[in-house]
CSV table of C-alpha atoms in Angstrom, one decimal:
chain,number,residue,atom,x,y,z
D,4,UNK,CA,155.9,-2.5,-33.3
D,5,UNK,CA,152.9,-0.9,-32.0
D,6,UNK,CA,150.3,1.1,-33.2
D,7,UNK,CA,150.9,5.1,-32.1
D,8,UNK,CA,147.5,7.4,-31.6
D,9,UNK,CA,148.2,10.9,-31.1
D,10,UNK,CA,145.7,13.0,-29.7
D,11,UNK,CA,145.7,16.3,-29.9
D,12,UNK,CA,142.1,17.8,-29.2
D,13,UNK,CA,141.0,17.0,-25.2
D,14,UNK,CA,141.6,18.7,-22.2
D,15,UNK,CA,143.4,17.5,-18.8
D,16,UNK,CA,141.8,18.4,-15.4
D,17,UNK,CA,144.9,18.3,-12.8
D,18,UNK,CA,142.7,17.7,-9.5
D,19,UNK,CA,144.2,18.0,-6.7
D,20,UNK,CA,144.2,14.4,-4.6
D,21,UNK,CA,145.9,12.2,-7.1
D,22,UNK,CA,146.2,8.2,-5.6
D,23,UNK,CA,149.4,7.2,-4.5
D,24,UNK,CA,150.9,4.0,-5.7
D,25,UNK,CA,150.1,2.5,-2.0
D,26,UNK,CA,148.0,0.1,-0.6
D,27,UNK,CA,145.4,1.3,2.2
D,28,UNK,CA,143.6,-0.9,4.4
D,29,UNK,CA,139.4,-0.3,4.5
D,30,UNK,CA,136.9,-2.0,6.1
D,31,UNK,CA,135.0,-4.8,6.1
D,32,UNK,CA,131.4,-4.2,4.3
D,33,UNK,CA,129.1,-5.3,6.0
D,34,UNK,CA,126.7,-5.9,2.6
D,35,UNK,CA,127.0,-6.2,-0.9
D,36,UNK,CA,125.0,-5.3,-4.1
D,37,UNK,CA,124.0,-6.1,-7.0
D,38,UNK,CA,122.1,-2.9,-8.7
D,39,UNK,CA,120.7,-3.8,-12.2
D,40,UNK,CA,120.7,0.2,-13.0
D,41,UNK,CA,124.4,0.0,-13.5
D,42,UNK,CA,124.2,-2.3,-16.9
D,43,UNK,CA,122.5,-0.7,-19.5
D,44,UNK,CA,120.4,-2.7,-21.8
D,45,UNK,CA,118.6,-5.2,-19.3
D,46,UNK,CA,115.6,-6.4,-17.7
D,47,UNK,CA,116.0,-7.9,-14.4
D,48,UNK,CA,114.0,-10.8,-13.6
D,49,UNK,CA,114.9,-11.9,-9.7
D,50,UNK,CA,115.7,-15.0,-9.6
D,51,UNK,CA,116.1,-15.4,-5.5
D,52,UNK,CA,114.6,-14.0,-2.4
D,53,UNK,CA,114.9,-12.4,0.7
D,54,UNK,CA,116.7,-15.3,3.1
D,55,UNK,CA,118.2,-17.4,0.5
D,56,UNK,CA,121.8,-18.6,1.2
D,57,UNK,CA,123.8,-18.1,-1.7
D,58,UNK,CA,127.7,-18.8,-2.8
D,59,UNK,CA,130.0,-16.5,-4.7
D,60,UNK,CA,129.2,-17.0,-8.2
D,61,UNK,CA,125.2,-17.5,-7.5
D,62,UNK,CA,123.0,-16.1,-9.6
D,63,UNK,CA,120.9,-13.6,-8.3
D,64,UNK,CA,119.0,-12.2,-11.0
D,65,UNK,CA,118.9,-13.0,-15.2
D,66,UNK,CA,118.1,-10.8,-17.9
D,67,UNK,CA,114.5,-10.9,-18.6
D,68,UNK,CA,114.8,-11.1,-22.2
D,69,UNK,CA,117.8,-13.0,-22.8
D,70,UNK,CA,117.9,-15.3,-19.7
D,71,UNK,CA,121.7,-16.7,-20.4
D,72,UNK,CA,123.1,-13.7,-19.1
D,73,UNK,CA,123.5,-14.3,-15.5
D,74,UNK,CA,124.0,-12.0,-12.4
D,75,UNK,CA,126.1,-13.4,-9.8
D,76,UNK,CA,126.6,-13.2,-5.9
D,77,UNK,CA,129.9,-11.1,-5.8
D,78,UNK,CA,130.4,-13.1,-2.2
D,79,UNK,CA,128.7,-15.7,-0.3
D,80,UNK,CA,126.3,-15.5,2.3
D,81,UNK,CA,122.5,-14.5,2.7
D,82,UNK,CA,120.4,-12.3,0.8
D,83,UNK,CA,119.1,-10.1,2.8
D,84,UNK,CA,116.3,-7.8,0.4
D,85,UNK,CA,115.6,-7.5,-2.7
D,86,UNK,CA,115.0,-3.8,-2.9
D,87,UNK,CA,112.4,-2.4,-5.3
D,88,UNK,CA,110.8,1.6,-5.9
D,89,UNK,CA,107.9,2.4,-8.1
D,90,UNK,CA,106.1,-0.2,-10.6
D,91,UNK,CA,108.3,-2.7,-8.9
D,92,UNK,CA,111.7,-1.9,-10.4
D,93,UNK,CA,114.3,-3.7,-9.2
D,94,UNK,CA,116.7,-0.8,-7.3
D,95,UNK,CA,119.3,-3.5,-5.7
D,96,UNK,CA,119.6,-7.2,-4.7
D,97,UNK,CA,121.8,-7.0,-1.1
D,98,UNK,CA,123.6,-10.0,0.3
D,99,UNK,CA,125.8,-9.8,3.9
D,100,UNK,CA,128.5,-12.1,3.6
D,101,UNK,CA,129.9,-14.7,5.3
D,102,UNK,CA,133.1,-14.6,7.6
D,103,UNK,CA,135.1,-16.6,4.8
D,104,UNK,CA,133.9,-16.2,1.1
D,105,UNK,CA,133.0,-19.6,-0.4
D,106,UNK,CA,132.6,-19.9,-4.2
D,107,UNK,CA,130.6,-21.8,-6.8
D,108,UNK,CA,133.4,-24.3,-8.7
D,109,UNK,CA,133.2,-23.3,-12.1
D,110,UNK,CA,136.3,-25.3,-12.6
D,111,UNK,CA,140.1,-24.5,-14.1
D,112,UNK,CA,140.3,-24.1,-17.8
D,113,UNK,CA,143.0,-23.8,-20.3
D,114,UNK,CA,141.8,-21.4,-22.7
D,115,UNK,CA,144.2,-22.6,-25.3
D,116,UNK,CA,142.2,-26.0,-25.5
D,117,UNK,CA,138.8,-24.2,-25.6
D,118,UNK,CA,136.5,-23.1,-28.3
D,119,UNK,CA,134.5,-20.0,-28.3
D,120,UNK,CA,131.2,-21.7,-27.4
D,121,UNK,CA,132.7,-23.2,-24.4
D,122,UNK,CA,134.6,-19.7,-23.2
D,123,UNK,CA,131.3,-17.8,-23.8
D,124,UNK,CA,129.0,-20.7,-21.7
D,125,UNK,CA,131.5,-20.3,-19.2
D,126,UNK,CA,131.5,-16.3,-19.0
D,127,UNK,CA,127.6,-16.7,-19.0
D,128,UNK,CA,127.1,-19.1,-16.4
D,129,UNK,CA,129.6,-17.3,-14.1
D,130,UNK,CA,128.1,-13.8,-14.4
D,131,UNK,CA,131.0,-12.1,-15.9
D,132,UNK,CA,129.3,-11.5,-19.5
D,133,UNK,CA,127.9,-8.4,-17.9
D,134,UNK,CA,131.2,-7.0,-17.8
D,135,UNK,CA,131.3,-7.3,-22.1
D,136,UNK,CA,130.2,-4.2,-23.7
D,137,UNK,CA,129.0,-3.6,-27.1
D,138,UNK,CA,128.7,-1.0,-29.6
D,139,UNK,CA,126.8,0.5,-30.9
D,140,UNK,CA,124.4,1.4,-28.4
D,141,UNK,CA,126.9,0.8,-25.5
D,142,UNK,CA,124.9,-1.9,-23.5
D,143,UNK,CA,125.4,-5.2,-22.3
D,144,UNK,CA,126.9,-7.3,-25.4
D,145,UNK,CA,124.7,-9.6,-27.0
D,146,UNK,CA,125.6,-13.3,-26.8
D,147,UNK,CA,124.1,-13.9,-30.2
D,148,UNK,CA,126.4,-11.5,-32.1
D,149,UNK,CA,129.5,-12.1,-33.3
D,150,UNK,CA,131.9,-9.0,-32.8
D,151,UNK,CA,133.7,-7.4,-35.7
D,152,UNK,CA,136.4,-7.0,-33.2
D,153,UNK,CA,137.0,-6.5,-29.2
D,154,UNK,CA,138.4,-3.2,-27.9
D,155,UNK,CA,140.4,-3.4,-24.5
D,156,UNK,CA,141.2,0.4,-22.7
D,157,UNK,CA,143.9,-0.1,-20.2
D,158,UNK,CA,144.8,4.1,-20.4
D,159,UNK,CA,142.6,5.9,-17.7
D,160,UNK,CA,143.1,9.1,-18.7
D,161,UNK,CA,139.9,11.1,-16.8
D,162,UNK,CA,140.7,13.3,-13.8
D,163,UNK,CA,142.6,11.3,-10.6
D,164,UNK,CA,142.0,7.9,-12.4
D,165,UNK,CA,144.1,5.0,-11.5
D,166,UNK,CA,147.1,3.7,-12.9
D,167,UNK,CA,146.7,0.6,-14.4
D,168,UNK,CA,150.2,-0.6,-14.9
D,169,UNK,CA,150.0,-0.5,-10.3
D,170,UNK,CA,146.9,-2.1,-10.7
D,171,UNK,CA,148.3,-4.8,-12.9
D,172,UNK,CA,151.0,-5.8,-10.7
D,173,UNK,CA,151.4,-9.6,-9.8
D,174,UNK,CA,148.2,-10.3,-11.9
D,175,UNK,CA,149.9,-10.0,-15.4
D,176,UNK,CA,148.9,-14.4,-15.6
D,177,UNK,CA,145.6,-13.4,-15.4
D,178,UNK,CA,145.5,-10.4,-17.6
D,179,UNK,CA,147.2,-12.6,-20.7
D,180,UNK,CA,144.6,-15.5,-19.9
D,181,UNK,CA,141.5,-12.7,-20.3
D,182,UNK,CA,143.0,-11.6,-23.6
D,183,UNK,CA,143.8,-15.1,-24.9
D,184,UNK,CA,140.0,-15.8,-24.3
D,185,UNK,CA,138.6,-12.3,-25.8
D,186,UNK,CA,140.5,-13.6,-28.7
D,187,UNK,CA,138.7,-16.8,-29.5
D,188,UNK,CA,135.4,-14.5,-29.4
D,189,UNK,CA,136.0,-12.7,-32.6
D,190,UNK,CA,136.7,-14.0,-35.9
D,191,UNK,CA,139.1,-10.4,-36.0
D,192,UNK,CA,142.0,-8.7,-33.8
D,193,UNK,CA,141.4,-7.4,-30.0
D,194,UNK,CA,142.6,-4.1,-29.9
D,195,UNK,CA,144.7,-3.3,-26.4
D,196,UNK,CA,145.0,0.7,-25.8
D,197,UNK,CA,147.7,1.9,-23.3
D,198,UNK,CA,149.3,5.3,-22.8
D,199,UNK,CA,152.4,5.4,-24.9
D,200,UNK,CA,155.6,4.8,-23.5
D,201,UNK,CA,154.0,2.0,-20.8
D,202,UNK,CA,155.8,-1.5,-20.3
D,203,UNK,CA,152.3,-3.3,-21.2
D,204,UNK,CA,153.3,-5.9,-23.8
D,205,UNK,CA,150.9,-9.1,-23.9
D,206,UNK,CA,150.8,-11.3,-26.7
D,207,UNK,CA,147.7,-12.6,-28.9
D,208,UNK,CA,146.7,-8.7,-29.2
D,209,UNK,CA,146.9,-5.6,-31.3
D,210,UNK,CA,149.0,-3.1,-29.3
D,211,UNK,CA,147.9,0.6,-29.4
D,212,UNK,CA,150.1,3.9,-28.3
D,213,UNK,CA,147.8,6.7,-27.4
D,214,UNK,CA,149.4,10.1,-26.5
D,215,UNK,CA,147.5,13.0,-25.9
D,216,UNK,CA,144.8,14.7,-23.1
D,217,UNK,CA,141.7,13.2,-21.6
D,218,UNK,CA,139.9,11.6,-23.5
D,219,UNK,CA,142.8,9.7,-25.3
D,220,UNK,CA,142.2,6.4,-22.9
D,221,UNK,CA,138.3,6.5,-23.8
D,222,UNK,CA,137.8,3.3,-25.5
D,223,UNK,CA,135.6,5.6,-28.4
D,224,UNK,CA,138.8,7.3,-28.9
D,225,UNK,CA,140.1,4.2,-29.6
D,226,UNK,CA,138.0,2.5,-31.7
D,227,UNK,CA,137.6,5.9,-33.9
D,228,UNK,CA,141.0,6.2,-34.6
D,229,UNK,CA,141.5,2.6,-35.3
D,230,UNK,CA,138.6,0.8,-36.3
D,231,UNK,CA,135.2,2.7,-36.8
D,232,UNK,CA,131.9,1.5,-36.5
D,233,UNK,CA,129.8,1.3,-39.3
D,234,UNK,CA,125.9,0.5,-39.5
D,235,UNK,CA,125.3,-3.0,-38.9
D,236,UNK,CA,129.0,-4.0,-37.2
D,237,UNK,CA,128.9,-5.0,-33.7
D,238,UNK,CA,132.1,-4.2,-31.7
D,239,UNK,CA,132.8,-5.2,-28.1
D,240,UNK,CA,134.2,-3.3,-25.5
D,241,UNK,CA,136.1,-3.9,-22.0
D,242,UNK,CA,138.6,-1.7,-19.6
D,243,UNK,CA,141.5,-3.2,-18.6
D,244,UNK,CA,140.2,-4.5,-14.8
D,245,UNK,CA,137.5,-6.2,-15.9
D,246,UNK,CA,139.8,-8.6,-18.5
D,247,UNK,CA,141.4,-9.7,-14.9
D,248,UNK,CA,138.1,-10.5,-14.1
D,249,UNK,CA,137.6,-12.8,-16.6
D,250,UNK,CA,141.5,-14.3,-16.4
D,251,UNK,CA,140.8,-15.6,-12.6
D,252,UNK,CA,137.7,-17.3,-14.3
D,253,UNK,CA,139.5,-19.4,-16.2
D,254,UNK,CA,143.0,-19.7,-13.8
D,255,UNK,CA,141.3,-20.4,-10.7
D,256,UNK,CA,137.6,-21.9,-11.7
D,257,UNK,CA,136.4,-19.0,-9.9
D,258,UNK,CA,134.2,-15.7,-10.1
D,259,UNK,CA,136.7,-13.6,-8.1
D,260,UNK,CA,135.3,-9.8,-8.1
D,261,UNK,CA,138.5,-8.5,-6.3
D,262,UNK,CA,139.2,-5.5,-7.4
D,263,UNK,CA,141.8,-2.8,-6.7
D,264,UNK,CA,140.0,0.9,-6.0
D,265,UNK,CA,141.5,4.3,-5.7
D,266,UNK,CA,140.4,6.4,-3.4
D,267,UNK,CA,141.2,10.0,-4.8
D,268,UNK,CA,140.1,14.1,-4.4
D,269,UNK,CA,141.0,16.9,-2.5
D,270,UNK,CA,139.0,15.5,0.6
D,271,UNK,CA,140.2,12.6,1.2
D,272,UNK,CA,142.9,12.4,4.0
D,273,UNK,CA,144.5,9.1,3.0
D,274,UNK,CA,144.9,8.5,-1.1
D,275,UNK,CA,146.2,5.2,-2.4
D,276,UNK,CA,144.5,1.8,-3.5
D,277,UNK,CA,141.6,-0.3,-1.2
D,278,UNK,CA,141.5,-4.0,-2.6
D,279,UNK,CA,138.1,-4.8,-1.9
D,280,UNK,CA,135.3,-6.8,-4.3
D,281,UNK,CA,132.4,-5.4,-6.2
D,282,UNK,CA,129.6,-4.2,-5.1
D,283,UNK,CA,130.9,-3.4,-1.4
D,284,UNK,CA,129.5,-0.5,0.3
D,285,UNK,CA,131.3,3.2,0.0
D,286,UNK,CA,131.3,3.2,3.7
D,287,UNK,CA,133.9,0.6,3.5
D,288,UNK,CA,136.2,2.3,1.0
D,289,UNK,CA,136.1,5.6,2.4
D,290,UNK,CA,135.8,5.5,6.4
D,291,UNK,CA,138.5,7.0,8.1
D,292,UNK,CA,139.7,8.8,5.2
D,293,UNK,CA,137.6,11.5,4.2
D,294,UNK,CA,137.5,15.2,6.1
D,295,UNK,CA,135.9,15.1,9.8
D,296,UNK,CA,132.3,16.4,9.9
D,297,UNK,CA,131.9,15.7,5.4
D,298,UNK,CA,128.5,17.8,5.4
D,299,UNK,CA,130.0,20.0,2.5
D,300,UNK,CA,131.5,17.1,0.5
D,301,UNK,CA,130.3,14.7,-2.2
D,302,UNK,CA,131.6,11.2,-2.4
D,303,UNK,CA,131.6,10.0,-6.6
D,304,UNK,CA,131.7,6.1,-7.5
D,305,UNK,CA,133.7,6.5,-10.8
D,306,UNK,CA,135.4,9.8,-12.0
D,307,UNK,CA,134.2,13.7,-11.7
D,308,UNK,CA,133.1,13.7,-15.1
D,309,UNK,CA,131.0,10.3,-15.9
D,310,UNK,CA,130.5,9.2,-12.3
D,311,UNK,CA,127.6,9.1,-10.3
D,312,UNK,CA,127.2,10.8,-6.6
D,313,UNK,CA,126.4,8.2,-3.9
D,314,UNK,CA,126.5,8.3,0.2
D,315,UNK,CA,127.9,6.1,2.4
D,316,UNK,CA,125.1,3.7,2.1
D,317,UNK,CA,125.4,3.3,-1.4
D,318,UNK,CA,127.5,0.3,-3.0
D,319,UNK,CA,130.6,0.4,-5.4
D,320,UNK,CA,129.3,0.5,-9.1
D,321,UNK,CA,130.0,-2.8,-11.4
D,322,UNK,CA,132.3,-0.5,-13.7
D,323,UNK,CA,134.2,1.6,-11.2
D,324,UNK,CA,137.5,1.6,-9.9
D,325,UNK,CA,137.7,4.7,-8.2
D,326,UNK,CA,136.4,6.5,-5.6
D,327,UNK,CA,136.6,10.2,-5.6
D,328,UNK,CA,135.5,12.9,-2.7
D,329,UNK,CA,135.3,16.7,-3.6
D,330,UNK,CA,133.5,19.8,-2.2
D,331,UNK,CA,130.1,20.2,-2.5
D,332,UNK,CA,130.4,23.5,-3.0
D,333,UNK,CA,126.9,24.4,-1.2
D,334,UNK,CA,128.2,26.5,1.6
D,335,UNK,CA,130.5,29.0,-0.6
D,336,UNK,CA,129.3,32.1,-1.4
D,337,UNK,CA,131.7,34.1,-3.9
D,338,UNK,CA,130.8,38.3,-3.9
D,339,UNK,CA,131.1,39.3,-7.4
D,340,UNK,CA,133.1,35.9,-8.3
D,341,UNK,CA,132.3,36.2,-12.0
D,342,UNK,CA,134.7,39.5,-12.0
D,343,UNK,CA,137.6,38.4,-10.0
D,344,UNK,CA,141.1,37.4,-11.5
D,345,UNK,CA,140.0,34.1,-9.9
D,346,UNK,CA,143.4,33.0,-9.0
D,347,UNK,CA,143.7,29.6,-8.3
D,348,UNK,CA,140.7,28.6,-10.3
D,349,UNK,CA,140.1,26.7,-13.1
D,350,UNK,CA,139.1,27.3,-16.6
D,351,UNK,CA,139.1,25.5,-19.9
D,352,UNK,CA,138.4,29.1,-22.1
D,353,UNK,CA,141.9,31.2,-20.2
D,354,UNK,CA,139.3,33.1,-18.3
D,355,UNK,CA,141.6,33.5,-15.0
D,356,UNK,CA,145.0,33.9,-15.5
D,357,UNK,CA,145.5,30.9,-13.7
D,358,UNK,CA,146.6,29.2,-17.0
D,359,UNK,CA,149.8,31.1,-16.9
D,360,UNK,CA,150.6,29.1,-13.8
D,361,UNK,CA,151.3,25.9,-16.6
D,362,UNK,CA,149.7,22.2,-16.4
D,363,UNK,CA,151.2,21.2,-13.6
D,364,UNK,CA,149.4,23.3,-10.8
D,365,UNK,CA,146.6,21.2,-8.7
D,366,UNK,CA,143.2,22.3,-8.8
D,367,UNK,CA,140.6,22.0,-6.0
D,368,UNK,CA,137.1,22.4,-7.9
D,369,UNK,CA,133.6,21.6,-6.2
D,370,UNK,CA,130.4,19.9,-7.8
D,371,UNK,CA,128.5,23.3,-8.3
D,372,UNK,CA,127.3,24.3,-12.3
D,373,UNK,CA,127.8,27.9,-11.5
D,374,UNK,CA,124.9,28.7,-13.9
D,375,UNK,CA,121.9,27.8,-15.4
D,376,UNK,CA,120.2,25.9,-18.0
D,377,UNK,CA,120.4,27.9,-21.6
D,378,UNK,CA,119.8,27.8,-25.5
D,379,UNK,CA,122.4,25.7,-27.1
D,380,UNK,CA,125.4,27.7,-28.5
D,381,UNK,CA,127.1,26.5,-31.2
D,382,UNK,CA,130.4,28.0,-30.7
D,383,UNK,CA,132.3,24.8,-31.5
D,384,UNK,CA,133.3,25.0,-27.9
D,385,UNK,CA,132.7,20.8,-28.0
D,386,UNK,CA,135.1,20.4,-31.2
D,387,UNK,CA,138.0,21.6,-29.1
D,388,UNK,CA,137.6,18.8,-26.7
D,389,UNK,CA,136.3,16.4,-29.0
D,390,UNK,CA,138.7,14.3,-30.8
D,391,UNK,CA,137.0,11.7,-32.6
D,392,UNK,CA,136.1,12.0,-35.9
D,393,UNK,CA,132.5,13.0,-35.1
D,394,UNK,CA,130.5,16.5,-35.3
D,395,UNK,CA,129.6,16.5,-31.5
D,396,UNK,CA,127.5,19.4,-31.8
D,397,UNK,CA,125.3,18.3,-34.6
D,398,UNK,CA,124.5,14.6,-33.6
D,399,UNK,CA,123.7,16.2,-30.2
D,400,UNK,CA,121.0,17.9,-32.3
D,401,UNK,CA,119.9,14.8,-34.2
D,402,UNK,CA,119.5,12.8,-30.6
D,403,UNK,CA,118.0,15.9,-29.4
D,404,UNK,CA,115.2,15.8,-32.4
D,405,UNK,CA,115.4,12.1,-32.9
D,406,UNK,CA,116.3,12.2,-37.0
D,407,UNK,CA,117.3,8.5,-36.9
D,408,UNK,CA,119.0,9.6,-40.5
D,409,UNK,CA,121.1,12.2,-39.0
D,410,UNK,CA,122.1,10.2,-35.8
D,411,UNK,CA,123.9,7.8,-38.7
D,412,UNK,CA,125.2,9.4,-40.6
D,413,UNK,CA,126.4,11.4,-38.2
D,414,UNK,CA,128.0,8.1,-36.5
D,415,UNK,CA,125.8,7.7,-33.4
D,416,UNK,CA,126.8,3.8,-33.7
D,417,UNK,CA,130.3,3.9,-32.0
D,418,UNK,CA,129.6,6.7,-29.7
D,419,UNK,CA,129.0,6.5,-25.6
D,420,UNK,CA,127.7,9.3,-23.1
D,421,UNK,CA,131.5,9.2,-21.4
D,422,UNK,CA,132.6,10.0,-24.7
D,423,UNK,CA,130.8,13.3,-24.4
D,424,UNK,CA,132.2,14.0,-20.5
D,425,UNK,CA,134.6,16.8,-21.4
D,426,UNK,CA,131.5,18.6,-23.8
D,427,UNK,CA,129.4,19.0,-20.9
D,428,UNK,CA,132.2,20.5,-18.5
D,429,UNK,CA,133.1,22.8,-21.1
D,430,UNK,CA,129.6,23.6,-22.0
D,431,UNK,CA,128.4,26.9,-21.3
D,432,UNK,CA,124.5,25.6,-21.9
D,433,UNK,CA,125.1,23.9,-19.2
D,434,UNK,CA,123.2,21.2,-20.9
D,435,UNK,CA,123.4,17.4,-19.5
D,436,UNK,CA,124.8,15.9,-22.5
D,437,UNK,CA,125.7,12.1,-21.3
D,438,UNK,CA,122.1,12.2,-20.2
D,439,UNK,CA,120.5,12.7,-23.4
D,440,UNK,CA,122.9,11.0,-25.3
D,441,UNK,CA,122.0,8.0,-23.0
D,442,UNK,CA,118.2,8.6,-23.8
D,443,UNK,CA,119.0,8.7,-27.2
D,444,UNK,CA,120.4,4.9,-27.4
D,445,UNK,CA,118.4,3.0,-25.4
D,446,UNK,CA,115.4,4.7,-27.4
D,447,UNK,CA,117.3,3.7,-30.3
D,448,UNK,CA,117.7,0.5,-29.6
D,449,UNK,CA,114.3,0.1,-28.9
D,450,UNK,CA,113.4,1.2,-32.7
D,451,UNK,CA,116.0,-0.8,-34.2
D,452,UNK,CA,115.5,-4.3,-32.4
């Protein structure tokens, strides 16, 4: 029997333009991209250049420091620019494809007969490792360390995100062989997080229920209420997609970056699922289906609340699997909006009486602050959507200040900026929380290591 999580501290967003369990058809990219900004934790050393023919599963680029983990060629055919801003930093790595994809042959592998050396060499040499997180810090996992145990999210719980079990559809083979090789990787369980009452049963894993709001599917959620991190554990980390990922490896001798992608808001015109592969171009996914004219809208690879704003140019981040497309907000101009009953609009404190209206009513909200920057308040306006087993508030402070004493004890180790999403949307400071809690682990890593 599994595990059952209860959540009751969180808040749901119902955004209106929620996918529909259809597939669309988008459009070929005409590029792909590696960009190195989207793993946390590395230093890319380029390892090919402009006019190089490469195959699917090439690398492209190593970390500079630890040179096992690879970056691979999401497709095959010619790089094209390796794209760099100031002090040379590496910004992206493009390749156009080929007509046909052709793939490096990594070979089929039966992950029963395997040990864990030979299932991490061959996530290393493929480029998938990238695709393992770790915690604490919430970067790239290290090769070297042996997790505690692997945590597996397959609840997306943030506003308009996918549904997993659709996603999972005619790939449940590939799913089990991901988990069946997580498992050999740790000396304990892999935990497997779903939304309670979902038909998700695989074997050689620790099923977890989790009921509640947003965050309940954040894998911090899960790993507080089941596991904690304490100083000097290493745990691993992985959403659901990306254990498909890793499946195909094994079950075809491939690096297939297929992916499934739902294209969601309240400006798109068509709303369903794009299969496409990583690192295509947001033109491709969203062409056709956004609003005519789009000079008031803003296209988001990843979720309204951790994802990042991108154009049409841009590529499909490593992590994402949605799109999203709200206002912009820049050409509405409310008279006295602060004192209006503000029917219709949304608000986490029951300032308009659009609460009364119940949780099913759509919202349409747009990407202005409506405010600015201010003194922290500590009104414990973070506990109430907080509901790990963390002081939010105060470690905010200790990051803020840098007491490396406080940031322990006050369990910096097992948190992640996404876990502090719903803080910064509630927050009245108007304060860019992810942000410094970002700052604050990769400046901690760099004391620690």
């Amino acid at each position: 029997m599994a595990n059952v999580i209860k959540i009751k501290k969180g808040l749901d967003i119902n955004l209106k333009g929620k996918a529909s369990d259809v597939l669309l058809t988008g459009k070929s990219s005409d590029s792909y991209a590696i960009v190195p900004d989207d793993y946390n934790g590395i230093v890319p050393k380029v390892i090919v250049k402009a006019g190089d023919k490469v195959l699917a599963g090439s690398p492209l680029m190593v970390d500079k420091n630890r040179p096992e983990i690879r970056f691979v060629s999401p497709v095959s055919g010619e790089v094209t620019a390796v794209n760099r801003g100031e002090k040379r930093k590496v910004l992206s790595i493009v390749v156009k494809p080929d007509a046909e994809i052709k793939y490096e042959d990594f070979g089929k592998k039966s992950v029963s007969s395997l040990k864990a050396g030979e299932i991490k060499e061959a996530l290393l040499n493929s480029g998938l490792w990238p695709f393992i997180k770790q915690r604490p810090y919430d970067m790239v996992a290290n090769p070297e360390e042996a997790p505690r145990d692997i945590f597996v999210t397959a609840f997306y719980s943030a506003p308009l995100a996918p549904d997993f079990q659709f996603i999972l559809k005619g790939q449940e083979s590939d799913f089990q062989t991901g988990l069946d090789a997580l498992a050999k990787l740790t000396a304990g369980k892999v935990y497997l997080g779903i939304k309670a009452g979902v038909a998700i049963a695989p074997k050689t894993v620790e099923i977890v229920e989790i009921e509640g709001p947003h965050p309940a599917g954040n894998v911090g959620v899960l790993i507080n209420h089941t596991k904690p991190v304490n100083k000097g554990e290493v745990v691993w980390t992985l959403n659901a997609d990306d254990v498909l990922l890793i499946g195909r490896l094994f079950n075809k001798g491939i690096a297939d970056f297929t992916r499934l992608v739902a294209i969601t808001g309240s400006e798109t015109t068509e709303r369903g699922y794009i299969k496409t592969i990583v690192g295509c171009t947001i033109k491709s996914l969203v062409e056709g289906k956004i609003l005519e004219g789009g000079k008031h809208i803003r296209i988001i690879s990843g979720n309204v609340l951790t994802g990042k704003k991108v154009g049409k140019d841009n590529y499909l981040r490593a992590y994402d699997n949605q799109i999203t497309v709200i206002p912009e907000g820049d050409d509405v101009n409310e008279l006295f909006g602060w004192a209006m009953p503000g029917f219709g609009k949304f608000s986490a404190s029951r300032t308009y009486f659009t609460w009364l209206l119940g949780k099913n009513k759509e919202y349409v909200l747009d990407a202005r602050i409506k405010g600015g920057k201010r003194a922290m308040i500590m009104s414990n306006e973070y506990d109430r959507v907080f509901p790990m087993d963390i002081m939010p508030e105060q470690l905010l402070k200790a990051v803020i200040t840098f007491d490396i004493d406080k940031m322990e004890n006050l369990g910096i180790y097992e948190v992640a900026p996404e876990d502090f999403a719903l803080c910064e949307f509630v927050d009245t400071s108007k304060i860019e929380i992810q942000k410094i809690i970002r700052q604050g682990l990769n400046v901690l890593y760099k004391e620690m290591n």
